[in-house]
Amino acid sequence: MAKGSISSSVIRRMPRYYRFLGELARQGVVRISSRELAERMGLTASQIRQDLNCFGGFGQQGYGYNVPELHSEIGRILGVDAASRTILVGAGNLGKAIAQHLDFAKRGFELIGIFDKNPDLWGTEIAGVPVSDIAEMEAFCAEQHPTVAILCIPKTAAFDTAQKLCALGIRGFWNFSHYDLRQFEDVVVENVHLGDSLLTLSYGLKSSQEPDEKSAGGAKG
Ligand code: NAI
C-alpha cells in the first residue's frame, strides 16, 4: 500500500504494537499467534492482520508472528533508527519532565539542545543537556542542524517561535503549546493535548455510567 494511503488510525496504532512487542521480546517470547497478540492488546486478530497488511503483511499462516522480527520491522516502519536531531524550547515544568523522563533514543530522536528565555535556567542541565539562552538558538541551529523541535512554551509564543524554527531548518514539531500549528508547508506537526486524553476518559466514564444514549433517544422517540 502507498505510504500516503495508510489511514492515520492505523498509524496511530503502530506505536502500541511496537510497545507491546517490545515488552514481549524483553520477556523472551519469540513466537505469538495473532489471536494471543489480539487478546493481550484488546484488539481482534483480523484487526491486527489488516493493520499489518497495510505495510506488506507479516507472520505466517499456522505460525503466527516472530516477536523480535515483528518488533524490529515495526520499529523500522516508525523510523526509530533515525536519531533525528532534536531541540526542546521551554525548560519549565513540562519541558523538564519530558526531557527527563522520555527515552528519546529508543524512539528515534536525539536531544541535542534545550533553550529558554529565563536567565535563571541558563547553564543548568536537564538529562545531561545544558539549557541555553533562546537568543543562541539561531546560531546553534546553523551549526548543529536539528530537524525536530519540541515546543513547551506558552501558547502566545508558539507561532513566532515555530516560524523562526522553520526558517532554521526544523521539519517536525512535537507541540505541547496548545497553539494548533497548521500553517507550515512540508513540516510535520504532532500537536499534543493531554487534556484531550482526559476528556476521552471522561466520556468513557460517563458512557459506562449512563444508559446507551442512542437507545435512550430511541425509547423516547
Ligand atoms: P512553565 O511556565 O513551567 O514553563 C514554560 C517555560 O517556557 C518557562 O521556562 C519560560 O521561561 C519559557 N518560555 C516562555 N516563553 C518563551 C519563549 N518565547 N522562548 C523560550 N522560552 C520561553 O509552563 P509549563 O507548565 O512547563 O507549560 C508549558 C506550556 O505547555 C504551557 O503553555 C502549558 O499550557 C502547556 N501545557 C500543555 C500540555 C499539553 O498537554 N499539551 C500539558 C501541560 C502544559
mmCIF file of C-alpha atoms and ligand atoms in Angstrom:
data_model
loop_
_atom_site.group_PDB
_atom_site.id
_atom_site.type_symbol
_atom_site.label_atom_id
_atom_site.label_comp_id
_atom_site.label_asym_id
_atom_site.label_seq_id
_atom_site.Cartn_x
_atom_site.Cartn_y
_atom_site.Cartn_z
ATOM 1 C CA MET A 1 0.000 0.000 0.000
ATOM 2 C CA ALA A 2 1.269 3.501 -0.858
ATOM 3 C CA LYS A 3 2.614 5.387 2.152
ATOM 4 C CA GLY A 4 0.140 8.278 1.896
ATOM 5 C CA SER A 5 -2.886 5.993 1.700
ATOM 6 C CA ILE A 6 -2.406 4.363 5.115
ATOM 7 C CA SER A 7 -5.050 5.725 7.435
ATOM 8 C CA SER A 8 -3.973 7.815 10.402
ATOM 9 C CA SER A 9 -5.822 5.455 12.782
ATOM 10 C CA VAL A 10 -3.620 2.553 11.595
ATOM 11 C CA ILE A 11 -0.505 4.701 12.008
ATOM 12 C CA ARG A 12 -1.648 5.740 15.494
ATOM 13 C CA ARG A 13 -1.909 2.058 16.493
ATOM 14 C CA MET A 14 1.631 1.211 15.359
ATOM 15 C CA PRO A 15 3.437 2.644 18.413
ATOM 16 C CA ARG A 16 1.203 0.490 20.598
ATOM 17 C CA TYR A 17 2.140 -2.648 18.621
ATOM 18 C CA TYR A 18 5.768 -1.598 18.964
ATOM 19 C CA ARG A 19 5.452 -1.157 22.735
ATOM 20 C CA PHE A 20 3.621 -4.466 23.294
ATOM 21 C CA LEU A 21 6.001 -6.430 21.076
ATOM 22 C CA GLY A 22 8.994 -4.811 22.784
ATOM 23 C CA GLU A 23 7.684 -5.938 26.176
ATOM 24 C CA LEU A 24 7.083 -9.469 24.857
ATOM 25 C CA ALA A 25 10.557 -9.587 23.319
ATOM 26 C CA ARG A 26 12.102 -8.475 26.630
ATOM 27 C CA GLN A 27 10.189 -11.306 28.354
ATOM 28 C CA GLY A 28 11.847 -13.719 25.911
ATOM 29 C CA VAL A 29 8.700 -14.508 23.876
ATOM 30 C CA VAL A 30 9.781 -15.497 20.365
ATOM 31 C CA ARG A 31 6.534 -16.522 18.744
ATOM 32 C CA ILE A 32 2.930 -15.419 19.235
ATOM 33 C CA SER A 33 -0.307 -16.234 17.445
ATOM 34 C CA SER A 34 -2.359 -13.358 16.077
ATOM 35 C CA ARG A 35 -5.168 -14.452 18.406
ATOM 36 C CA GLU A 36 -2.972 -14.257 21.515
ATOM 37 C CA LEU A 37 -1.476 -10.918 20.480
ATOM 38 C CA ALA A 38 -5.008 -9.638 19.843
ATOM 39 C CA GLU A 39 -6.182 -10.790 23.289
ATOM 40 C CA ARG A 40 -3.245 -9.133 25.027
ATOM 41 C CA MET A 41 -3.827 -5.884 23.162
ATOM 42 C CA GLY A 42 -7.617 -5.834 23.385
ATOM 43 C CA LEU A 43 -7.988 -5.955 19.582
ATOM 44 C CA THR A 44 -9.247 -8.630 17.200
ATOM 45 C CA ALA A 45 -6.921 -10.923 15.245
ATOM 46 C CA SER A 46 -8.405 -9.650 11.995
ATOM 47 C CA GLN A 47 -7.777 -6.035 13.009
ATOM 48 C CA ILE A 48 -4.105 -6.863 13.614
ATOM 49 C CA ARG A 49 -3.837 -8.656 10.258
ATOM 50 C CA GLN A 50 -5.490 -5.735 8.471
ATOM 51 C CA ASP A 51 -3.214 -3.195 10.164
ATOM 52 C CA LEU A 52 -0.032 -5.104 9.392
ATOM 53 C CA ASN A 53 -1.160 -5.813 5.816
ATOM 54 C CA CYS A 54 -1.008 -2.062 5.198
ATOM 55 C CA PHE A 55 2.769 -2.424 5.467
ATOM 56 C CA GLY A 56 3.064 -5.601 3.420
ATOM 57 C CA GLY A 57 1.857 -8.163 5.957
ATOM 58 C CA PHE A 58 3.916 -10.135 8.412
ATOM 59 C CA GLY A 59 3.555 -13.524 10.031
ATOM 60 C CA GLN A 60 2.733 -16.881 8.536
ATOM 61 C CA GLN A 61 -0.422 -18.950 8.471
ATOM 62 C CA GLY A 62 -0.187 -21.522 11.260
ATOM 63 C CA TYR A 63 2.912 -19.963 12.838
ATOM 64 C CA GLY A 64 1.762 -16.530 13.980
ATOM 65 C CA TYR A 65 4.334 -13.811 14.398
ATOM 66 C CA ASN A 66 8.004 -13.888 15.216
ATOM 67 C CA VAL A 67 8.076 -11.333 18.055
ATOM 68 C CA PRO A 68 11.632 -9.908 17.758
ATOM 69 C CA GLU A 69 11.354 -9.742 13.962
ATOM 70 C CA LEU A 70 7.977 -8.017 14.004
ATOM 71 C CA HIS A 71 9.169 -5.643 16.726
ATOM 72 C CA SER A 72 12.159 -4.569 14.679
ATOM 73 C CA GLU A 73 10.082 -4.353 11.452
ATOM 74 C CA ILE A 74 7.564 -2.056 13.129
ATOM 75 C CA GLY A 75 10.454 -0.065 14.603
ATOM 76 C CA ARG A 76 11.807 0.329 11.082
ATOM 77 C CA ILE A 77 8.379 1.464 9.837
ATOM 78 C CA LEU A 78 8.182 4.005 12.676
ATOM 79 C CA GLY A 79 11.711 5.218 11.987
ATOM 80 C CA VAL A 80 13.186 4.508 15.420
ATOM 81 C CA ASP A 81 16.680 4.231 13.921
ATOM 82 C CA ALA A 82 16.516 7.761 12.537
ATOM 83 C CA ALA A 83 18.164 9.520 15.529
ATOM 84 C CA SER A 84 16.567 12.819 14.450
ATOM 85 C CA ARG A 85 18.448 15.712 15.997
ATOM 86 C CA THR A 86 16.026 17.401 18.340
ATOM 87 C CA ILE A 87 15.848 20.572 20.401
ATOM 88 C CA LEU A 88 13.491 21.455 23.231
ATOM 89 C CA VAL A 89 12.202 25.010 23.579
ATOM 90 C CA GLY A 90 10.801 25.888 27.005
ATOM 91 C CA ALA A 91 12.505 24.268 30.000
ATOM 92 C CA GLY A 92 9.723 24.850 32.533
ATOM 93 C CA ASN A 93 7.764 22.178 34.382
ATOM 94 C CA LEU A 94 6.574 20.329 31.294
ATOM 95 C CA GLY A 95 9.758 20.678 29.252
ATOM 96 C CA LYS A 96 11.815 19.424 32.176
ATOM 97 C CA ALA A 97 9.530 16.435 32.751
ATOM 98 C CA ILE A 98 9.644 15.490 29.063
ATOM 99 C CA ALA A 99 13.414 15.829 28.791
ATOM 100 C CA GLN A 100 13.990 13.879 31.992
ATOM 101 C CA HIS A 101 11.520 11.037 31.610
ATOM 102 C CA LEU A 102 11.377 10.156 27.931
ATOM 103 C CA ASP A 103 13.880 7.825 26.343
ATOM 104 C CA PHE A 104 14.347 9.741 23.089
ATOM 105 C CA ALA A 105 16.982 7.429 21.626
ATOM 106 C CA LYS A 106 14.623 4.445 21.901
ATOM 107 C CA ARG A 107 12.126 6.303 19.739
ATOM 108 C CA GLY A 108 14.416 7.662 17.030
ATOM 109 C CA PHE A 109 15.284 11.082 18.462
ATOM 110 C CA GLU A 110 18.420 12.608 19.929
ATOM 111 C CA LEU A 111 18.007 15.566 22.276
ATOM 112 C CA ILE A 112 20.904 17.891 21.450
ATOM 113 C CA GLY A 113 19.835 21.283 22.795
ATOM 114 C CA ILE A 114 17.457 22.999 25.218
ATOM 115 C CA PHE A 115 16.526 26.680 25.047
ATOM 116 C CA ASP A 116 14.623 29.019 27.332
ATOM 117 C CA LYS A 117 14.254 32.753 27.755
ATOM 118 C CA ASN A 118 14.592 32.607 31.548
ATOM 119 C CA PRO A 119 18.200 33.532 32.553
ATOM 120 C CA ASP A 120 17.816 31.583 35.828
ATOM 121 C CA LEU A 121 17.784 28.381 33.780
ATOM 122 C CA TRP A 122 20.777 29.091 31.535
ATOM 123 C CA GLY A 123 23.676 26.813 32.307
ATOM 124 C CA THR A 124 21.561 24.322 34.270
ATOM 125 C CA GLU A 125 21.387 20.803 32.852
ATOM 126 C CA ILE A 126 18.407 18.590 32.142
ATOM 127 C CA ALA A 127 19.100 14.969 31.275
ATOM 128 C CA GLY A 128 22.714 15.943 30.662
ATOM 129 C CA VAL A 129 21.819 18.667 28.136
ATOM 130 C CA PRO A 130 22.566 22.295 29.079
ATOM 131 C CA VAL A 131 19.813 24.893 28.925
ATOM 132 C CA SER A 132 20.855 27.833 26.745
ATOM 133 C CA ASP A 133 19.598 31.344 26.136
ATOM 134 C CA ILE A 134 16.902 31.365 23.457
ATOM 135 C CA ALA A 135 18.978 34.076 21.733
ATOM 136 C CA GLU A 136 21.589 31.396 20.997
ATOM 137 C CA MET A 137 19.128 29.120 19.213
ATOM 138 C CA GLU A 138 19.729 30.532 15.748
ATOM 139 C CA ALA A 139 23.495 30.057 15.828
ATOM 140 C CA PHE A 140 23.046 26.603 17.377
ATOM 141 C CA CYS A 141 20.686 25.507 14.589
ATOM 142 C CA ALA A 142 23.021 26.840 11.893
ATOM 143 C CA GLU A 143 25.850 24.786 13.367
ATOM 144 C CA GLN A 144 24.115 21.641 14.654
ATOM 145 C CA HIS A 145 21.266 21.280 12.135
ATOM 146 C CA PRO A 146 18.479 19.924 14.335
ATOM 147 C CA THR A 147 15.408 18.836 12.362
ATOM 148 C CA VAL A 148 12.874 18.437 15.172
ATOM 149 C CA ALA A 149 11.706 20.839 17.882
ATOM 150 C CA ILE A 150 9.663 20.127 20.987
ATOM 151 C CA LEU A 151 7.653 23.175 21.989
ATOM 152 C CA CYS A 152 6.879 23.509 25.711
ATOM 153 C CA ILE A 153 6.362 27.255 25.696
ATOM 154 C CA PRO A 154 3.182 29.264 26.274
ATOM 155 C CA LYS A 155 0.583 29.403 23.512
ATOM 156 C CA THR A 156 1.304 33.100 22.900
ATOM 157 C CA ALA A 157 4.935 32.371 21.955
ATOM 158 C CA ALA A 158 4.303 29.283 19.838
ATOM 159 C CA PHE A 159 3.619 30.692 16.373
ATOM 160 C CA ASP A 160 6.542 33.135 16.270
ATOM 161 C CA THR A 161 8.916 30.526 17.645
ATOM 162 C CA ALA A 162 7.720 27.871 15.201
ATOM 163 C CA GLN A 163 8.031 30.270 12.271
ATOM 164 C CA LYS A 164 11.598 31.098 13.276
ATOM 165 C CA LEU A 165 12.418 27.424 13.692
ATOM 166 C CA CYS A 166 11.030 26.523 10.250
ATOM 167 C CA ALA A 167 13.378 29.097 8.735
ATOM 168 C CA LEU A 168 16.203 27.455 10.716
ATOM 169 C CA GLY A 169 15.542 24.040 9.170
ATOM 170 C CA ILE A 170 13.133 22.407 11.602
ATOM 171 C CA ARG A 171 10.947 19.874 9.776
ATOM 172 C CA GLY A 172 8.962 18.368 12.640
ATOM 173 C CA PHE A 173 7.303 19.780 15.729
ATOM 174 C CA TRP A 174 6.164 17.945 18.831
ATOM 175 C CA ASN A 175 3.975 20.740 20.004
ATOM 176 C CA PHE A 176 2.644 20.937 23.558
ATOM 177 C CA SER A 177 1.927 24.649 23.495
ATOM 178 C CA HIS A 178 -1.867 24.406 22.957
ATOM 179 C CA TYR A 179 -1.477 26.514 19.809
ATOM 180 C CA ASP A 180 -2.580 24.375 16.867
ATOM 181 C CA LEU A 181 0.264 24.693 14.381
ATOM 182 C CA ARG A 182 -1.151 24.101 10.919
ATOM 183 C CA GLN A 183 0.291 26.853 8.755
ATOM 184 C CA PHE A 184 3.613 25.404 7.653
ATOM 185 C CA GLU A 185 4.184 23.511 4.435
ATOM 186 C CA ASP A 186 6.418 20.445 4.334
ATOM 187 C CA VAL A 187 6.564 20.363 8.113
ATOM 188 C CA VAL A 188 5.206 17.512 10.200
ATOM 189 C CA VAL A 189 3.340 18.612 13.307
ATOM 190 C CA GLU A 190 2.169 16.480 16.188
ATOM 191 C CA ASN A 191 0.018 18.672 18.421
ATOM 192 C CA VAL A 192 -0.309 17.084 21.852
ATOM 193 C CA HIS A 193 -3.094 17.929 24.280
ATOM 194 C CA LEU A 194 -3.055 15.779 27.402
ATOM 195 C CA GLY A 195 -6.399 17.353 28.295
ATOM 196 C CA ASP A 196 -7.974 15.691 25.225
ATOM 197 C CA SER A 197 -6.953 12.308 26.556
ATOM 198 C CA LEU A 198 -8.508 13.211 29.901
ATOM 199 C CA LEU A 199 -11.734 14.181 28.123
ATOM 200 C CA THR A 200 -11.750 10.798 26.375
ATOM 201 C CA LEU A 201 -11.523 9.227 29.830
ATOM 202 C CA SER A 202 -14.342 11.473 30.981
ATOM 203 C CA TYR A 203 -16.506 10.345 28.064
ATOM 204 C CA GLY A 204 -15.704 6.712 28.815
ATOM 205 C CA LEU A 205 -16.707 7.151 32.464
ATOM 206 C CA LYS A 206 -19.885 8.954 31.505
ATOM 207 C CA SER A 207 -20.825 6.302 28.940
ATOM 208 C CA SER A 208 -20.176 3.466 31.377
ATOM 209 C CA GLN A 209 -22.491 5.041 33.943
ATOM 210 C CA GLU A 210 -25.349 6.162 31.723
ATOM 211 C CA PRO A 211 -27.786 4.134 29.611
ATOM 212 C CA ASP A 212 -26.858 3.996 25.920
ATOM 213 C CA GLU A 213 -27.695 7.481 24.542
ATOM 214 C CA LYS A 214 -28.922 6.066 21.214
ATOM 215 C CA SER A 215 -31.259 3.537 22.759
ATOM 216 C CA ALA A 216 -32.398 6.104 25.348
ATOM 217 C CA GLY A 217 -33.216 8.501 22.455
ATOM 218 C CA GLY A 218 -34.922 5.686 20.562
ATOM 219 C CA ALA A 219 -37.060 4.816 23.583
ATOM 220 C CA LYS A 220 -38.226 8.429 23.796
ATOM 221 C CA GLY A 221 -38.973 8.758 20.070
HETATM 222 P P1 NAI B 1 6.228 26.790 32.690
HETATM 223 O O1 NAI B 1 5.809 28.201 32.894
HETATM 224 O O2 NAI B 1 6.722 25.992 33.822
HETATM 225 O O3 NAI B 1 7.347 26.720 31.537
HETATM 226 C C1 NAI B 1 7.321 27.487 30.379
HETATM 227 C C2 NAI B 1 8.785 27.822 30.039
HETATM 228 O O4 NAI B 1 8.799 28.439 28.765
HETATM 229 C C3 NAI B 1 9.403 28.797 31.031
HETATM 230 O O5 NAI B 1 10.621 28.273 31.499
HETATM 231 C C4 NAI B 1 9.582 30.082 30.223
HETATM 232 O O6 NAI B 1 10.711 30.826 30.626
HETATM 233 C C5 NAI B 1 9.732 29.520 28.830
HETATM 234 N N1 NAI B 1 9.377 30.454 27.758
HETATM 235 C C6 NAI B 1 8.319 31.260 27.681
HETATM 236 N N2 NAI B 1 8.313 31.930 26.508
HETATM 237 C C7 NAI B 1 9.411 31.534 25.835
HETATM 238 C C8 NAI B 1 9.965 31.858 24.578
HETATM 239 N N3 NAI B 1 9.377 32.734 23.763
HETATM 240 N N4 NAI B 1 11.104 31.251 24.219
HETATM 241 C C9 NAI B 1 11.710 30.375 25.041
HETATM 242 N N5 NAI B 1 11.250 30.037 26.244
HETATM 243 C C10 NAI B 1 10.103 30.594 26.633
HETATM 244 O O7 NAI B 1 4.985 26.085 31.993
HETATM 245 P P2 NAI B 1 4.753 24.519 31.797
HETATM 246 O O8 NAI B 1 3.933 24.014 32.887
HETATM 247 O O9 NAI B 1 6.066 23.870 31.523
HETATM 248 O O10 NAI B 1 3.874 24.506 30.479
HETATM 249 C C11 NAI B 1 4.409 24.944 29.239
HETATM 250 C C12 NAI B 1 3.281 25.097 28.233
HETATM 251 O O11 NAI B 1 2.720 23.836 27.950
HETATM 252 C C13 NAI B 1 2.133 25.964 28.759
HETATM 253 O O12 NAI B 1 1.698 26.790 27.714
HETATM 254 C C14 NAI B 1 1.050 24.979 29.146
HETATM 255 O O13 NAI B 1 -0.244 25.497 28.986
HETATM 256 C C15 NAI B 1 1.317 23.872 28.154
HETATM 257 N N6 NAI B 1 0.906 22.541 28.607
HETATM 258 C C16 NAI B 1 0.461 21.702 27.640
HETATM 259 C C17 NAI B 1 0.077 20.421 27.925
HETATM 260 C C18 NAI B 1 -0.404 19.574 26.813
HETATM 261 O O14 NAI B 1 -0.940 18.500 27.046
HETATM 262 N N7 NAI B 1 -0.217 19.998 25.590
HETATM 263 C C19 NAI B 1 0.125 19.897 29.283
HETATM 264 C C20 NAI B 1 0.662 20.838 30.244
HETATM 265 C C21 NAI B 1 1.042 22.121 29.897
#
